[in-house]
Short mmCIF file of C-alpha atoms in Angstrom, two decimals:
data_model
loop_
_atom_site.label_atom_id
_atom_site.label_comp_id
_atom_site.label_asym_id
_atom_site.label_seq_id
_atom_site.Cartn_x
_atom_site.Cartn_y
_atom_site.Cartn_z
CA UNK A 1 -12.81 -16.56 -13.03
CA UNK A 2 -15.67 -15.02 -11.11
CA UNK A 3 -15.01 -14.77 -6.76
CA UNK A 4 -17.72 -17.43 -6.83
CA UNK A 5 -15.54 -19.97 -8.94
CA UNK A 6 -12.40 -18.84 -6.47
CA UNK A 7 -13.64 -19.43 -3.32
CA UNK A 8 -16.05 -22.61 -4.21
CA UNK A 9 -19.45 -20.62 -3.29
CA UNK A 10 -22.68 -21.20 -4.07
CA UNK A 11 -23.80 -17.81 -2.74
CA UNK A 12 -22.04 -14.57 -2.93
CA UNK A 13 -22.28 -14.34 0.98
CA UNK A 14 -19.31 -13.69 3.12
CA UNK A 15 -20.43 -13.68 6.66
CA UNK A 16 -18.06 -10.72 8.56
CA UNK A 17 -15.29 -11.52 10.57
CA UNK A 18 -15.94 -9.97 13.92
CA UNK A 19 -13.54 -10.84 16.26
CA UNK A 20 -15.41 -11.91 19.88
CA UNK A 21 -18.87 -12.11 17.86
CA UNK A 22 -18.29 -15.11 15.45
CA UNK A 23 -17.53 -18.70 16.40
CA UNK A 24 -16.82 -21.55 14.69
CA UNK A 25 -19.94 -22.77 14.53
CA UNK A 26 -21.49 -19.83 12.83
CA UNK A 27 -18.91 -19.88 10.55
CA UNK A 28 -19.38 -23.35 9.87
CA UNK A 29 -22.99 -22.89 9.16
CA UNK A 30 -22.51 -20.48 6.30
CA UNK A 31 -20.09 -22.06 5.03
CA UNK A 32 -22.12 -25.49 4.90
CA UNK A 33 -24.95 -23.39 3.48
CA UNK A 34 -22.93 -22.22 0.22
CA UNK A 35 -21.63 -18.82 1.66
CA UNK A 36 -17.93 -18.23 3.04
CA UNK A 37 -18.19 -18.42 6.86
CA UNK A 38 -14.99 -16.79 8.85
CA UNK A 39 -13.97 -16.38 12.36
CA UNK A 40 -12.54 -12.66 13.71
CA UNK A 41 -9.02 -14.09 14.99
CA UNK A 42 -7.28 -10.96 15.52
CA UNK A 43 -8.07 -10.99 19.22
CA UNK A 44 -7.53 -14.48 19.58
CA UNK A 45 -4.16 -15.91 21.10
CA UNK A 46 -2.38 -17.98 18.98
CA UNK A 47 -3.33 -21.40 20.34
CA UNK A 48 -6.93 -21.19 21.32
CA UNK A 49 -6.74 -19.56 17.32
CA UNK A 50 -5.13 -23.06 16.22
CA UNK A 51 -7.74 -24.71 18.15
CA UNK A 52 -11.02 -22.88 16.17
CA UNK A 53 -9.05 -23.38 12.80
CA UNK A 54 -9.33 -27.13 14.09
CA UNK A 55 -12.95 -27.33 15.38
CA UNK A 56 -14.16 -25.28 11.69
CA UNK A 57 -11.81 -28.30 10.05
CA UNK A 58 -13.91 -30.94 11.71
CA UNK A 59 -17.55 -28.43 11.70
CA UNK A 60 -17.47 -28.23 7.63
CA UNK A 61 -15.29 -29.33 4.73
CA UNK A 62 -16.18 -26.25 2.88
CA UNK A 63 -14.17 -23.00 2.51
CA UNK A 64 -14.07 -20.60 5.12
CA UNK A 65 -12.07 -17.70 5.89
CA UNK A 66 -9.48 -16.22 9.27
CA UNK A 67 -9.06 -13.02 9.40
CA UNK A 68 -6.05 -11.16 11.63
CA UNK A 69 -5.58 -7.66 12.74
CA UNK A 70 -2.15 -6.63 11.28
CA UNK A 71 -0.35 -4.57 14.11
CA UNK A 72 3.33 -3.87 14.41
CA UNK A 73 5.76 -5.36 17.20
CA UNK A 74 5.38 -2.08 18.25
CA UNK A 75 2.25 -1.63 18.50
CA UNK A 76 1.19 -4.91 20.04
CA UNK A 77 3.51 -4.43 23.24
CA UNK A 78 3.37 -1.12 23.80
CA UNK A 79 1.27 0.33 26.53
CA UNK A 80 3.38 3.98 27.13
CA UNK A 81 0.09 5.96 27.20
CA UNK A 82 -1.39 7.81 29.88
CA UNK A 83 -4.77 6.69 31.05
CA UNK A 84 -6.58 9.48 30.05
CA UNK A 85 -7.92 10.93 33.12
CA UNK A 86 -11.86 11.28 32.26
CA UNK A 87 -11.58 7.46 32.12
CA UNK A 88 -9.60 7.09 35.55
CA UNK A 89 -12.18 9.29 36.92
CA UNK A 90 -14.93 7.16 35.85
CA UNK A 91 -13.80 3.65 37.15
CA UNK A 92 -12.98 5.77 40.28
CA UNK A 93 -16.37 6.99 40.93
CA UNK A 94 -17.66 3.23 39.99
CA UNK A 95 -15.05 1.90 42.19
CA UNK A 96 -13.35 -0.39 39.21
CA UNK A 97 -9.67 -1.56 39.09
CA UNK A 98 -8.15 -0.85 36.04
CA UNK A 99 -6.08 -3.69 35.21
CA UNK A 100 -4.10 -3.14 32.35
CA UNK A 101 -2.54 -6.50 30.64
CA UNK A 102 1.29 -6.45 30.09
CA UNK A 103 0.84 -6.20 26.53
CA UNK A 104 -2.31 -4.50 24.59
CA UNK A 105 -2.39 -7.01 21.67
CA UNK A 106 -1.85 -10.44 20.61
CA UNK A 107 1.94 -11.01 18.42
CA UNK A 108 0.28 -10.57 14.79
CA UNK A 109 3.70 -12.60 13.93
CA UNK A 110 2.35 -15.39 15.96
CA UNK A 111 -0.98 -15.08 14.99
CA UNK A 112 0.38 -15.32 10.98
CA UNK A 113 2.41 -18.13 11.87
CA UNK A 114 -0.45 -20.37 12.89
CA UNK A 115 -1.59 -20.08 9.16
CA UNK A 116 1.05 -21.04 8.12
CA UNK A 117 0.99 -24.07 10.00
CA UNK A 118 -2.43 -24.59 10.14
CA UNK A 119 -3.45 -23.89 6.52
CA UNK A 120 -6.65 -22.30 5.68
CA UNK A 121 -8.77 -21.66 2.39
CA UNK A 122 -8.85 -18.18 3.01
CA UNK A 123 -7.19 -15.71 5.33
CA UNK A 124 -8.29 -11.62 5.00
CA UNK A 125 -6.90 -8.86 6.97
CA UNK A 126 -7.35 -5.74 8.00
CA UNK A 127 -6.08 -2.52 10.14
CA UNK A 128 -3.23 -2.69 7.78
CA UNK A 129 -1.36 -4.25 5.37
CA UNK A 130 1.07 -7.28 4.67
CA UNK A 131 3.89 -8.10 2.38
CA UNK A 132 4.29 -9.37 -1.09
CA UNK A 133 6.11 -12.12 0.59
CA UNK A 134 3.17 -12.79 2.98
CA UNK A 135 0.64 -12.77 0.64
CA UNK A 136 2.77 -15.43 -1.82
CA UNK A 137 3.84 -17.71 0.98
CA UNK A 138 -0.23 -18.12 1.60
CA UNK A 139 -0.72 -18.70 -1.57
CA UNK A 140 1.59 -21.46 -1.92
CA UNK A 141 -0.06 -23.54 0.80
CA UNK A 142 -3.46 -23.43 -0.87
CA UNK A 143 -4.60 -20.52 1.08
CA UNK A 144 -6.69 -17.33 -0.85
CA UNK A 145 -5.54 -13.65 0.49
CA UNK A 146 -7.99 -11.15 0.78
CA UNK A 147 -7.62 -7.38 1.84
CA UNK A 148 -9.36 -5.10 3.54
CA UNK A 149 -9.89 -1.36 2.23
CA UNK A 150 -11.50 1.92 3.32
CA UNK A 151 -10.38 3.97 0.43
CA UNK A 152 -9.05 3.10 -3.22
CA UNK A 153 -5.80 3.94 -2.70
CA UNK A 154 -5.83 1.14 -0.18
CA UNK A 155 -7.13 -1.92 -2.38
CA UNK A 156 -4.84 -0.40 -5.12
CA UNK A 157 -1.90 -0.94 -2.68
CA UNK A 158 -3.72 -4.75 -1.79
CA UNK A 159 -4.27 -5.01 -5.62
CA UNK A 160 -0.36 -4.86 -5.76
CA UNK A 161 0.95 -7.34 -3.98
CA UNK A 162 -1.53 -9.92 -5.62
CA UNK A 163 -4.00 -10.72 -3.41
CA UNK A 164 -6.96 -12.58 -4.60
CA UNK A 165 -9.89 -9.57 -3.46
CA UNK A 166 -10.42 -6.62 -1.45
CA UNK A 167 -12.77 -6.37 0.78
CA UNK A 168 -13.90 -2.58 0.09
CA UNK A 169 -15.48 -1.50 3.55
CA UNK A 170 -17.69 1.58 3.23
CA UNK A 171 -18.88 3.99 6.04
CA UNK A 172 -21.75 1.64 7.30
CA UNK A 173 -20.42 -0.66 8.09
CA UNK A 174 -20.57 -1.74 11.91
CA UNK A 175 -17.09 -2.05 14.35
CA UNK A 176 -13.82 -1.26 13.40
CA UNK A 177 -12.73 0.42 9.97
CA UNK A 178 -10.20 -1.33 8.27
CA UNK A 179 -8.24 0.61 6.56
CA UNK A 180 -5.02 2.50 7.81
CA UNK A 181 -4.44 5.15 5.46
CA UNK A 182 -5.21 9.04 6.82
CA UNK A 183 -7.07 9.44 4.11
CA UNK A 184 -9.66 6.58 4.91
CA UNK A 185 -10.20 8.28 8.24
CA UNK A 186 -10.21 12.04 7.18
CA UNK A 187 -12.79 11.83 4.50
CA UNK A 188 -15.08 8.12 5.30
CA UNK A 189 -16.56 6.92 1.96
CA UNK A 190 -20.17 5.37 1.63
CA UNK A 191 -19.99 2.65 0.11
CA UNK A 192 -21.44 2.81 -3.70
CA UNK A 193 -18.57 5.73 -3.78
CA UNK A 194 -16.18 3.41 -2.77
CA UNK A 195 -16.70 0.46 -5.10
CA UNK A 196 -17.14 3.08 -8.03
CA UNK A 197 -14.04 5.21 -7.06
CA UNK A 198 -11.96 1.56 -7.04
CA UNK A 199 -12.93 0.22 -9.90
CA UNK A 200 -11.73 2.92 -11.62
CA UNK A 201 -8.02 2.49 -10.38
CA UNK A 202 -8.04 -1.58 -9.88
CA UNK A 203 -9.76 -4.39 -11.55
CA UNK A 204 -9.07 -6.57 -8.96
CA UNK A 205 -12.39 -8.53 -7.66
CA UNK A 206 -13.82 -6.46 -4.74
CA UNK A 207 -16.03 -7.67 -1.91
CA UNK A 208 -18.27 -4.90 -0.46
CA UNK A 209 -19.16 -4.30 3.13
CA UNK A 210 -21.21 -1.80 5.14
CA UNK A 211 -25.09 -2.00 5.54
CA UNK A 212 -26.18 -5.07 3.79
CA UNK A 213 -28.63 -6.73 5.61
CA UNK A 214 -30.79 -7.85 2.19
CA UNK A 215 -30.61 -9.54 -1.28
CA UNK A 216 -32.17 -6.48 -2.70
CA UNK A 217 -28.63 -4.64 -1.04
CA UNK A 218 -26.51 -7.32 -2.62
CA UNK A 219 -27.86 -7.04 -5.82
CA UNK A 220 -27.20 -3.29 -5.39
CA UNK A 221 -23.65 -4.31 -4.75
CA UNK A 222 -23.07 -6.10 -7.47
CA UNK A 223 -24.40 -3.69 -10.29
CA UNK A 224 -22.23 -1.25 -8.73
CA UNK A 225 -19.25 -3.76 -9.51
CA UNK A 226 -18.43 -5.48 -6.64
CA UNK A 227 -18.95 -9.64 -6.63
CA UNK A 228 -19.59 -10.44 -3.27
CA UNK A 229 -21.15 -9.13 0.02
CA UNK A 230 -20.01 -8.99 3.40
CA UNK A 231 -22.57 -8.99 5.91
CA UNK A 232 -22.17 -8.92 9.37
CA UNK A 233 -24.42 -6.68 11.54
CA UNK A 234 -27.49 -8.96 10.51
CA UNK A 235 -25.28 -12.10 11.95
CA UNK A 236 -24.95 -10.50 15.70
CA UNK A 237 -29.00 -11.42 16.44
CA UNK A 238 -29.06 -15.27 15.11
CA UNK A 239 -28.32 -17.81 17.19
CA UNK A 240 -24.69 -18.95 16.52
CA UNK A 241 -23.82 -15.69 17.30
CA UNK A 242 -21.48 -14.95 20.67
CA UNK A 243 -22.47 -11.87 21.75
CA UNK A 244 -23.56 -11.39 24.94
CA UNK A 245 -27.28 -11.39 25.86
CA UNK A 246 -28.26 -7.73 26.57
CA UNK A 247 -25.88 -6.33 23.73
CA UNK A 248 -27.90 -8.71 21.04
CA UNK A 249 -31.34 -7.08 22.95
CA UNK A 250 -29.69 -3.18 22.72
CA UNK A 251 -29.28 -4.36 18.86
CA UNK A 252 -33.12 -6.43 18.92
CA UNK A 253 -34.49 -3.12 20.64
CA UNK A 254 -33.25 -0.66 18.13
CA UNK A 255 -35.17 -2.68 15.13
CA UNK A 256 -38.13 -2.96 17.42
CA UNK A 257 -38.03 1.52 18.21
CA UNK A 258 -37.85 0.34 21.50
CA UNK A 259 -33.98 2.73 21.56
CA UNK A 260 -32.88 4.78 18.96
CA UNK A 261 -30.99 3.00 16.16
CA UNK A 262 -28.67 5.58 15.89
CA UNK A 263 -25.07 4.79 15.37
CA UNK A 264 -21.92 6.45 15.72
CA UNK A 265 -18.36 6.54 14.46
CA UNK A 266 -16.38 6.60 17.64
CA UNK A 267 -12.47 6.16 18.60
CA UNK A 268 -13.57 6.47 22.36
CA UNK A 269 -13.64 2.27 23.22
CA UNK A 270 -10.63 1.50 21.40
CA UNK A 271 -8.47 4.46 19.96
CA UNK A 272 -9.59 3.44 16.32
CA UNK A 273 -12.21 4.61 14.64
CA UNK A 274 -15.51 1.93 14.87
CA UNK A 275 -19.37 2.29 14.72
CA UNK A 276 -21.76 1.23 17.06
CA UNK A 277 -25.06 2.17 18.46
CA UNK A 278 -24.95 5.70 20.76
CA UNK A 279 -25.24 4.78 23.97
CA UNK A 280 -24.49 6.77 27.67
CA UNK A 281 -20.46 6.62 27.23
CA UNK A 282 -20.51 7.99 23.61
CA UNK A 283 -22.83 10.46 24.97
CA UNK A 284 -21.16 11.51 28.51
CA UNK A 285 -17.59 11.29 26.46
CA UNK A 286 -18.00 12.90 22.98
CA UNK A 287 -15.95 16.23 24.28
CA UNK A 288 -12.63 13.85 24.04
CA UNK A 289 -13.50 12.27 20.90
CA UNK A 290 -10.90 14.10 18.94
CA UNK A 291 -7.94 12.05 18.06
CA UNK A 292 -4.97 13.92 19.21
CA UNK A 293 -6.53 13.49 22.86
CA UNK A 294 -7.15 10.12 22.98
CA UNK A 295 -4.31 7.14 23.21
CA UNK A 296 -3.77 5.10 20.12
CA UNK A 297 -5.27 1.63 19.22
CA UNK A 298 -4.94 -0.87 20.48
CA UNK A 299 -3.65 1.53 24.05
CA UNK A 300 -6.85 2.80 24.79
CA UNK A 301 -8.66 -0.84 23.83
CA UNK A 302 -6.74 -1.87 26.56
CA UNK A 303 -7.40 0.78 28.73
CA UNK A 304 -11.38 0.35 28.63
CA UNK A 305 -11.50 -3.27 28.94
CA UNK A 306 -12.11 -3.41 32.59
CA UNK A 307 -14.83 -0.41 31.95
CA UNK A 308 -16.29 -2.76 29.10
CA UNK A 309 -16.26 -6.00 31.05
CA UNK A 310 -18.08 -4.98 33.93
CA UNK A 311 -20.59 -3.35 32.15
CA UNK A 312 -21.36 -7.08 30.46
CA UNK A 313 -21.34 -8.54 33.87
CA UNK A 314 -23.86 -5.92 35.06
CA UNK A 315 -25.73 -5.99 31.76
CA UNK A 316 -25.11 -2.27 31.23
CA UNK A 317 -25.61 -1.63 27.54
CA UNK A 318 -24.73 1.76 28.17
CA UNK A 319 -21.27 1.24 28.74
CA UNK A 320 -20.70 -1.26 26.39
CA UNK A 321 -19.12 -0.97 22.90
CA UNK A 322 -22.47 -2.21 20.83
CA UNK A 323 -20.76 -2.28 17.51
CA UNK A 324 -23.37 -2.31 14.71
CA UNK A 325 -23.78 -0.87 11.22
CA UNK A 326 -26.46 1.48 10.18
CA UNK A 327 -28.51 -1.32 8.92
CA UNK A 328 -29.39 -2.68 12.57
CA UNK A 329 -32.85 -0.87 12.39
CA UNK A 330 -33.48 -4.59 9.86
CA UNK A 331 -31.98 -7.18 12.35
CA UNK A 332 -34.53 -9.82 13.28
CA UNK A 333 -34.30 -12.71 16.18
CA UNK A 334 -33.37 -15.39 14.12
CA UNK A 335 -31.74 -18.75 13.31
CA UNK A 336 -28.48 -18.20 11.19
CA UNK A 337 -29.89 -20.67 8.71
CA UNK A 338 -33.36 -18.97 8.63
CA UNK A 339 -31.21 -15.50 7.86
CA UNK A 340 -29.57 -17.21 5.08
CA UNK A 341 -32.65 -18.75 3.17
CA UNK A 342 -34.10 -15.67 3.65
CA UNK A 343 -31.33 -13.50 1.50
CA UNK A 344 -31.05 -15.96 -0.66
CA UNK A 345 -34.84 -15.91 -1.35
CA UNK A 346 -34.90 -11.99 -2.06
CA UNK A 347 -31.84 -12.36 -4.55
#
């Protein structure tokens, strides 16, 4: 039983889940196409989450996939960090309040529990990992588990406790790394490296992610023995897309040599290791990049959310986090349907 025959595809496209970039409706437009649409929930509150799940339900009555952050209690209400004071410097010299939320993250609990109600064909996660119990309790309402993986040992722990895939994410890949083990961190893996180094200590089907933005790439992908291709970068230009204006021009302007397409891997937005294009703030900051200096995800998320939100309002790419992969030198100013036909064509 190929991934294809699993998830009822007609492509082997799986449009990233990129929490506050994807909406239903781009989801539901891959999906409708033959591909496996999904919706970032992780920074979603429960409800307004039970309300997408809803609107996808009514958009397409094809699969499509939810994925959640997986964060402890602990994690997701603490906030016992200091502010780290080149930050507090900065929104003092640009006179902006720091207002820091009661709690840094939504409940994952919650956030689980609305799948459970709310049954969907596929959930993935990432930023750690479930139970055996979680994954089977899924499964029994009709719902496919995938995992997300930055090193073998990783998927091998996912392969386990019987999910369905792994998504394997290699160094490329745009926003946040998935994985949670030091050893995805201390030594990143490209991507070929990672599907070959997991398929030689799980057979369990893998879905590859980090700098596809072709057919040609998937093909790649799949000689190298992974079934499917994640592909999200190319997905932040179309039209379906919700990122803000001047961060889908910062992405449209590196392809164009209008700004470097340069990318970085970079804990300084959120605490967790992520990539996105260079920009002023990972230049100005880069002294304080090292991890022991900075406060822990999702603390320091928190912590530069003011800083991030009023550079959207003043359309200051410079101080925004422009997550991208180091494929966004290929993104075009497109249709989401017109990027589909297009893969589709070179595979």
């Amino acid at each position: 039983m190929t991934l294809l025959n699993t998830f009822d595809l007609t492509h082997p496209i799986v449009q990233a889940p990129m929490a506050g970039a994807t909406t239903p409706e781009l989801a539901a437009t891959v999906s409708n196409f033959g591909g496996l649409g999904s919706l970032g929930g992780g920074t979603t509150a429960p409800d307004i989450l039970n309300d997408h799940i809803n609107t996808l339900k009514s958009l397409t009555d094809r699969p499509f996939m939810i994925n959640l952050m997986v964060l402890s209690e602990h994690d997701s209400t603490t906030l016992d960090s200091e502010t780290p004071a080149w930050l507090s410097e900065y929104y003092q010299q640009h006179n902006i309040e720091i207002a820091l939320p009661k709690r840094p993250a939504h409940n994952f609990r919650e956030q689980l529990q609305v799948l459970y109600d709310n049954p969907v064909p596929v959930a993935s996660f990432t930023f750690g990992i479930i139970s055996a119990e979680h994954v089977q309790r899924l499964q029994s309402l009709g719902t496919h588990v995938i995992g997300t993986a930055n090193h073998p040992l990783e998927a091998k722990a996912w392969a386990e406790i019987g999910v369905d895939a792994v998504c394997v994410q290699g160094v490329e890949a745009g926003g946040h790394r998935g994985g949670w083990l030091p050893q995805s961190t201390n030594d990143p893996l490209g991507l070929l490296t990672l599907i070959s180094q997991t398929r030689a200590c799980t057979d369990i089907p893998l879905i590859a992610a980090g700098g596809i933005m072709t057919g040609q790439a998937i093909k790649t992908i799949q000689t190298a023995g992974a079934e499917l291709a994640q592909i999200g970068t190319a997905f932040l230009t179309t039209d379906t897309c919700a990122i803000n204006d001047s961060y889908k021009q910062a992405l449209l302007d590196a392809s164009q040599d209008k700004r470097s397409s340069e990318t970085r891997l970079t804990r300084l937005f959120s605490g967790k290791q992520a990539r996105g294009l260079l920009n002023d703030y990972l230049r100005n900051f880069a002294q304080f990049e090292n991890a022991q200096q900075l406060p822990p995800y999702p603390q320091l998320n928190a912590m530069t959310k003011s800083l991030r939100s009023q550079a959207k309002k003043s359309l200051d790419v410079e101080h925004q986090s422009l997550w991208a992969g180091q494929g966004v030198a290929l993104v075009r100013k497109e249709k989401t349907i017109e990027l589909l036909e297009r893969i589709v064509k070179e595979l």
